[in-house]
Coordinates of C-alpha atoms in Angstrom, one line a residue:
X22 CA 3.3 -23.5 34.7
X23 CA 6.3 -25.1 36.4
X24 CA 6.2 -28.2 34.0
X25 CA 6.0 -25.8 31.1
X26 CA 8.9 -23.5 32.3
X27 CA 11.0 -26.9 32.6
X28 CA 10.0 -28.1 29.1
X29 CA 10.9 -24.6 27.6
X30 CA 14.3 -25.0 29.4
X31 CA 15.1 -28.6 28.0
X32 CA 14.3 -27.1 24.3
X33 CA 16.4 -23.9 24.3
X34 CA 19.2 -26.3 26.2
X35 CA 19.1 -28.7 23.0
X36 CA 19.2 -25.8 20.6
X37 CA 22.1 -24.2 22.3
X38 CA 24.2 -27.2 22.2
X39 CA 23.3 -27.7 18.6
X40 CA 24.5 -24.2 17.5
X41 CA 27.5 -24.6 19.7
X42 CA 28.4 -27.7 17.9
X43 CA 27.4 -26.3 14.6
X44 CA 29.7 -23.1 15.4
X45 CA 32.6 -25.3 16.4
X46 CA 32.3 -27.3 12.7
X47 CA 32.6 -23.5 11.1
X48 CA 35.4 -22.3 13.5
X49 CA 37.7 -25.4 12.3
X50 CA 37.2 -24.8 8.7
X51 CA 38.0 -20.9 9.0
X52 CA 41.4 -21.9 11.3
X53 CA 42.4 -24.3 8.2
X54 CA 41.9 -27.7 10.5
X55 CA 39.9 -28.8 7.8
X56 CA 39.9 -28.9 3.9
X57 CA 37.2 -27.7 1.8
X58 CA 36.4 -31.2 0.7
X59 CA 36.1 -32.2 4.6
X60 CA 33.5 -29.3 5.7
X61 CA 30.1 -31.0 5.8
X62 CA 27.3 -29.4 3.8
X63 CA 23.8 -30.6 4.5
X64 CA 20.9 -29.8 2.8
X65 CA 19.9 -26.8 4.9
X66 CA 22.1 -25.0 2.9
X67 CA 20.1 -25.1 -0.4
X68 CA 17.0 -25.1 1.6
X69 CA 18.1 -21.6 3.0
X70 CA 18.9 -20.5 -0.5
X71 CA 15.7 -21.4 -2.1
X72 CA 13.7 -20.1 1.2
X73 CA 15.1 -16.7 0.3
X74 CA 13.7 -16.7 -3.1
X75 CA 10.4 -18.0 -2.1
X76 CA 9.9 -15.4 0.8
X77 CA 11.1 -12.5 -1.9
X78 CA 8.3 -13.5 -4.1
X79 CA 5.5 -14.4 -1.3
X80 CA 6.6 -11.0 0.1
X81 CA 6.1 -9.2 -2.9
X82 CA 2.8 -10.6 -3.8
X83 CA 1.6 -9.7 -0.2
X84 CA 2.7 -6.4 -0.5
X85 CA 0.9 -5.7 -3.9
X86 CA -2.1 -7.5 -2.4
X87 CA -2.3 -5.4 0.8
X88 CA -2.4 -2.2 -1.3
X89 CA -4.6 -3.1 -3.9
X90 CA -7.3 -4.9 -1.4
X91 CA -6.8 -1.2 0.9
X92 CA -7.2 0.9 -2.1
X93 CA -11.1 1.1 -1.8
X94 CA -10.7 2.6 1.6
X95 CA -8.2 5.4 0.3
X96 CA -9.7 9.0 0.7
X97 CA -11.0 10.3 -2.6
X98 CA -9.2 13.1 -4.3
X99 CA -8.3 15.9 -2.1
X100 CA -11.3 18.8 -1.7
X101 CA -8.8 21.7 -1.7
X102 CA -6.4 23.3 -3.4
X103 CA -3.2 22.5 -1.7
X104 CA -4.5 19.2 -1.0
X105 CA -4.0 18.2 -4.8
X106 CA -0.3 19.3 -4.5
X107 CA 0.1 17.4 -1.1
X108 CA -1.6 14.3 -2.3
X109 CA 0.9 14.3 -5.4
X110 CA 4.2 14.8 -3.5
X111 CA 3.1 11.9 -1.2
X112 CA 2.6 9.4 -4.1
X113 CA 5.7 10.5 -6.0
X114 CA 7.7 9.9 -2.8
X115 CA 5.8 6.5 -2.4
X116 CA 6.8 5.8 -6.0
X117 CA 10.4 6.5 -5.4
X118 CA 10.6 4.6 -2.2
X119 CA 8.8 1.6 -3.5
X120 CA 11.0 1.4 -6.5
X121 CA 14.1 1.7 -4.0
X122 CA 12.7 -1.0 -1.8
X123 CA 12.0 -3.6 -4.5
X124 CA 15.3 -3.2 -6.0
X125 CA 17.4 -3.2 -2.9
X126 CA 15.4 -6.3 -1.6
X127 CA 15.6 -8.2 -4.7
X128 CA 19.4 -7.6 -4.3
X129 CA 19.3 -8.7 -0.8
X130 CA 17.4 -12.3 -1.5
X131 CA 18.6 -13.0 -4.8
X132 CA 22.4 -12.7 -4.0
X133 CA 22.2 -15.3 -1.2
X134 CA 20.9 -17.5 -3.7
X135 CA 22.9 -17.1 -6.5
X136 CA 26.4 -17.1 -4.2
X137 CA 25.4 -19.5 -1.9
X138 CA 28.0 -22.3 -1.0
X139 CA 29.1 -24.5 -4.0
X140 CA 32.2 -26.9 -3.8
X141 CA 35.2 -25.1 -5.6
X142 CA 33.8 -21.7 -5.7
X143 CA 36.1 -18.9 -4.1
X144 CA 35.3 -15.7 -3.6
X145 CA 36.8 -12.6 -5.3
X146 CA 38.5 -10.0 -3.1
X147 CA 37.1 -6.6 -3.9
X148 CA 38.5 -4.1 -1.6
X149 CA 37.1 -0.9 -3.0
X150 CA 35.3 0.5 -6.0
X151 CA 35.3 4.4 -5.9
X152 CA 32.8 4.9 -9.0
X153 CA 30.3 2.4 -7.5
X154 CA 30.3 4.3 -4.3
X155 CA 29.8 7.7 -6.0
X156 CA 27.0 6.1 -7.9
X157 CA 25.2 4.8 -4.6
X158 CA 25.9 7.9 -2.8
X159 CA 25.5 10.6 -5.2
X160 CA 22.0 9.6 -7.1
X161 CA 20.2 9.1 -3.6
X162 CA 21.5 12.4 -2.4
X163 CA 20.0 14.0 -5.4
X164 CA 17.0 12.3 -5.2
X165 CA 16.6 12.9 -1.5
X166 CA 17.2 16.7 -2.1
X167 CA 14.8 16.9 -4.7
X168 CA 11.9 15.3 -2.6
X169 CA 13.0 17.7 0.6
X170 CA 13.0 20.8 -1.5
X171 CA 9.6 20.1 -3.3
X172 CA 8.3 19.3 0.3
X173 CA 9.7 22.8 1.9
X174 CA 8.3 24.7 -0.9
X175 CA 4.9 22.7 -0.6
X176 CA 4.7 23.3 3.2
X177 CA 6.3 27.3 2.8
X178 CA 3.1 28.0 0.4
X179 CA 0.6 26.3 2.8
X180 CA 2.0 28.2 5.8
X181 CA 1.9 31.6 4.2
X182 CA 0.1 34.6 5.0
X183 CA -3.5 34.0 4.3
X184 CA -5.3 36.3 1.7
X185 CA -6.9 39.3 2.6
X186 CA -10.5 38.1 1.7
X187 CA -10.0 35.1 3.8
X188 CA -12.8 34.1 6.0
X189 CA -11.5 33.9 9.5
X190 CA -12.9 31.3 11.7
X191 CA -11.3 30.6 15.3
X192 CA -11.3 26.9 16.4
X193 CA -10.6 26.2 20.0
X194 CA -10.2 22.8 21.3
X195 CA -11.0 21.4 24.8
X196 CA -11.8 18.3 26.7
X197 CA -13.5 17.0 24.7
X198 CA -15.3 19.2 22.0
X199 CA -14.5 22.0 19.7
X200 CA -15.5 25.9 20.2
X201 CA -16.1 27.5 16.9
X202 CA -16.3 31.5 16.5
X203 CA -16.7 33.3 13.3
X204 CA -15.5 36.8 12.6
X205 CA -18.8 39.1 12.2
X206 CA -20.8 39.8 9.2
X207 CA -19.9 43.8 9.7
X208 CA -16.0 43.5 9.8
X209 CA -15.0 40.1 9.3
X210 CA -12.3 40.4 11.8
X211 CA -12.2 38.2 15.2
X212 CA -12.2 40.2 18.7
X213 CA -10.0 39.5 21.3
X214 CA -10.4 36.8 23.9
X215 CA -9.1 36.3 27.4
X216 CA -9.1 33.0 29.3
X217 CA -9.6 35.1 32.6
X218 CA -13.0 36.0 30.8
X219 CA -14.4 32.4 30.8
X220 CA -17.6 31.6 32.2
X221 CA -20.5 29.2 32.1
X222 CA -21.8 31.2 29.2
X223 CA -18.7 32.4 27.5
X224 CA -16.8 29.6 27.1
X225 CA -13.9 31.2 25.3
X226 CA -13.4 34.4 27.1
X227 CA -14.6 36.9 24.4
X228 CA -13.5 40.2 25.4
X229 CA -16.1 43.1 25.0
X230 CA -13.7 45.5 25.4
X231 CA -12.7 45.3 21.8
X232 CA -15.2 46.5 19.3
X233 CA -14.4 43.9 16.9
X234 CA -16.0 41.4 19.2
X235 CA -19.4 42.9 19.2
X236 CA -20.5 41.0 15.7
X237 CA -18.7 37.9 16.2
X238 CA -20.9 34.7 16.3
X239 CA -20.4 31.0 17.5
X240 CA -22.0 28.0 16.2
X241 CA -21.8 24.2 17.1
X242 CA -21.1 23.3 13.5
X243 CA -18.7 24.4 11.1
X244 CA -19.9 26.2 8.0
X245 CA -17.2 27.2 5.1
X246 CA -17.6 28.5 1.8
X247 CA -16.3 26.8 -1.4
X248 CA -13.6 28.5 -3.5
X249 CA -12.8 31.2 -0.9
X250 CA -9.7 31.4 1.3
X251 CA -10.5 30.0 5.0
X252 CA -8.1 31.0 7.7
X253 CA -8.4 28.7 10.8
X254 CA -7.0 30.3 14.0
X255 CA -6.3 27.3 16.3
X256 CA -6.3 27.3 19.8
X257 CA -6.5 25.1 22.9
X258 CA -7.5 25.5 26.4
X259 CA -6.2 22.6 28.3
X260 CA -4.1 20.1 27.0
X261 CA -2.7 19.3 23.5
X262 CA -5.3 18.7 20.6
X263 CA -4.8 18.7 16.7
X264 CA -7.3 19.9 14.0
X265 CA -7.8 17.7 11.4
X266 CA -10.0 18.0 8.2
X267 CA -8.9 14.8 6.4
X268 CA -10.8 15.7 3.1
X269 CA -9.1 19.1 3.0
X270 CA -6.0 17.7 3.8
X271 CA -5.8 20.2 6.8
X272 CA -4.0 19.1 9.8
X273 CA -2.5 21.3 12.5
X274 CA -1.7 20.9 16.5
X275 CA -3.9 23.0 18.9
X276 CA -1.3 24.1 21.4
X277 CA -2.3 25.5 24.8
X278 CA -0.8 29.0 24.9
X279 CA 0.5 29.0 21.5
X280 CA -1.8 29.7 19.0
X281 CA -1.5 28.3 15.6
X282 CA -3.0 28.6 11.9
X283 CA -3.7 26.9 9.0
X284 CA -5.5 28.5 5.5
X285 CA -6.8 26.6 2.8
X286 CA -9.1 26.9 0.0
X287 CA -11.7 24.3 0.0
X288 CA -12.7 23.1 -3.8
X289 CA -15.4 20.4 -3.2
X290 CA -18.9 21.4 -1.4
X291 CA -20.7 18.9 0.6
X292 CA -23.4 18.2 -1.9
X293 CA -20.9 17.5 -4.4
X294 CA -18.8 15.0 -2.3
X295 CA -22.0 13.3 -1.4
X296 CA -22.5 12.7 -5.4
X297 CA -18.9 11.6 -5.9
X298 CA -19.2 9.0 -3.0
X299 CA -22.5 8.0 -3.6
X300 CA -23.6 8.3 -0.1
X301 CA -26.3 11.2 0.6
X302 CA -25.7 11.3 4.3
X303 CA -21.9 11.9 3.6
X304 CA -20.6 14.9 5.9
X305 CA -17.3 16.3 6.3
X306 CA -16.0 16.4 10.1
X307 CA -13.5 18.2 12.0
X308 CA -12.0 15.7 14.3
X309 CA -9.0 15.6 16.7
X310 CA -6.0 13.3 15.9
X311 CA -4.0 13.9 18.9
X312 CA -4.9 11.5 22.0
X313 CA -6.2 14.0 24.5
X314 CA -8.1 11.9 27.1
X315 CA -10.8 9.1 27.5
X316 CA -13.3 11.4 25.1
X317 CA -10.7 11.8 22.4
X318 CA -12.5 9.2 20.2
X319 CA -15.8 11.5 20.1
X320 CA -14.1 14.8 19.6
X321 CA -15.5 15.7 16.1
X322 CA -17.7 18.4 14.8
X323 CA -19.7 18.4 11.6
X324 CA -18.3 20.7 8.9
X325 CA -20.4 21.8 5.8
X326 CA -18.9 23.1 2.6
X327 CA -21.4 25.5 1.1
X328 CA -21.6 27.3 -2.4
X329 CA -20.5 30.9 -1.6
X330 CA -24.2 32.4 -1.8
X331 CA -25.4 29.4 0.4
X332 CA -22.6 30.5 2.8
X333 CA -23.4 33.9 3.1
X334 CA -27.4 33.2 3.4
X335 CA -26.1 31.2 6.4
X336 CA -23.9 33.8 8.0
X337 CA -26.7 36.3 7.9
X338 CA -29.2 33.8 9.9
X339 CA -26.7 33.7 12.8
X340 CA -27.0 36.0 16.0
X341 CA -23.9 37.5 17.4
X342 CA -22.8 36.5 20.8
X343 CA -24.0 39.7 22.2
X344 CA -27.4 39.7 20.5
X345 CA -28.1 36.1 22.3
X346 CA -26.4 37.2 25.5
X347 CA -27.4 41.1 26.3
X348 CA -26.4 40.9 29.7
X349 CA -22.6 41.2 28.5
X350 CA -23.4 44.8 27.4
X351 CA -22.4 45.6 31.1
X352 CA -19.0 44.8 30.0
X353 CA -18.5 47.0 27.3
X354 CA -16.7 50.3 27.6
X355 CA -18.8 53.7 27.8
X356 CA -17.1 54.7 24.7
X357 CA -18.3 51.8 22.7
X358 CA -21.7 51.4 24.3
X359 CA -23.7 53.3 21.3
X360 CA -22.0 50.9 18.9
X361 CA -22.5 47.8 20.7
X362 CA -26.2 48.8 21.4
X363 CA -27.2 48.1 17.7
X364 CA -26.4 44.3 18.6
X365 CA -29.2 44.2 21.4
X366 CA -32.7 43.7 20.4
X367 CA -35.1 45.5 21.4
X368 CA -37.5 43.6 23.9
X369 CA -40.9 42.3 22.5
X370 CA -43.6 43.7 24.4
X371 CA -46.4 40.9 24.5
X372 CA -50.1 42.5 25.0
X373 CA -53.0 40.8 25.9
X374 CA -55.4 40.9 23.2
X375 CA -58.6 40.6 25.1
X376 CA -57.3 43.6 27.7
X377 CA -56.5 45.6 24.4
X378 CA -59.9 45.0 22.8
X379 CA -61.7 46.4 26.0
X380 CA -59.4 49.5 26.1
X381 CA -60.3 50.6 22.7
X382 CA -64.0 49.8 23.2
X383 CA -64.0 51.8 26.2
X384 CA -61.9 54.7 24.6
X385 CA -64.5 54.5 21.8
X386 CA -67.7 54.6 24.2
X387 CA -66.0 57.6 26.0
X388 CA -65.7 59.2 22.5
X389 CA -69.3 58.8 22.0

């Protein structure tokens, strides 16, 4: 290690001496102690100029290759109404940025080649050009204003009030998974919840003093209907998470203590996307895109986009949380007991067939 450090020190010292000598030679030319004819110009001058052009050409080819090589891994067409708009806005912005990138970099690399040092060349003193300054200031400002206004309008539409017929789903992030609660089949309204009511069974603290909670049900996967507005009410129990549905272009942070929301209209069902991708095992996923701990990588649940009638049938099959956990009836206020009681299934009385047969036989004999 000591030998390596010593070797590097010698190399850096030699380079430093070379740079100092070069700087001294250039400073003599600037101070006028040498004429233009006396300033030595080595082959590096042309070599550097040509290098600019080579770098420009190879860099442009590499950028184009990178884009087309990665294109098969791009997400397919957006599976939501707003996603089509955001994709369009994204590609328009990328087009403008790419055009500006290639124009400015072409000028940046071509000018050093064209105007490299040559004997007899005299620089033109060009202190100001107001017309040129207006052009390169006003045009980018207008383009930026159009892009910003278009983005603001799209974001305004996305974050507007959800339609009244939207399916309401609550998504709660926790380390490391998602709790999904649906507004029930009877009222399509989510009941209240309270973190103080969380226990081993009631993981999201459903509040049964609110009658709208009686028909709410939970699921380990998410089902949403195609062509119908879906409102996600997003919460977090512990740290910062982020709801991400890549194919639907849905992303919204889940912040502890600050509920957020996102509504969208799915347009491509799971079966249709399986056909489009040629993958019969394809499923949509809801992922977390905010690093939230050691289990972040596995924080995902399966999402099914169903046809409306299939979604309605699936919902009918789900049992309310209160039905699956009748002990929570004790937490319902007396004034709501009658309403809550209808969600409690009557216990099934199992009878012994042998005993029943003997009883019937005995009863028949006594009648005789």
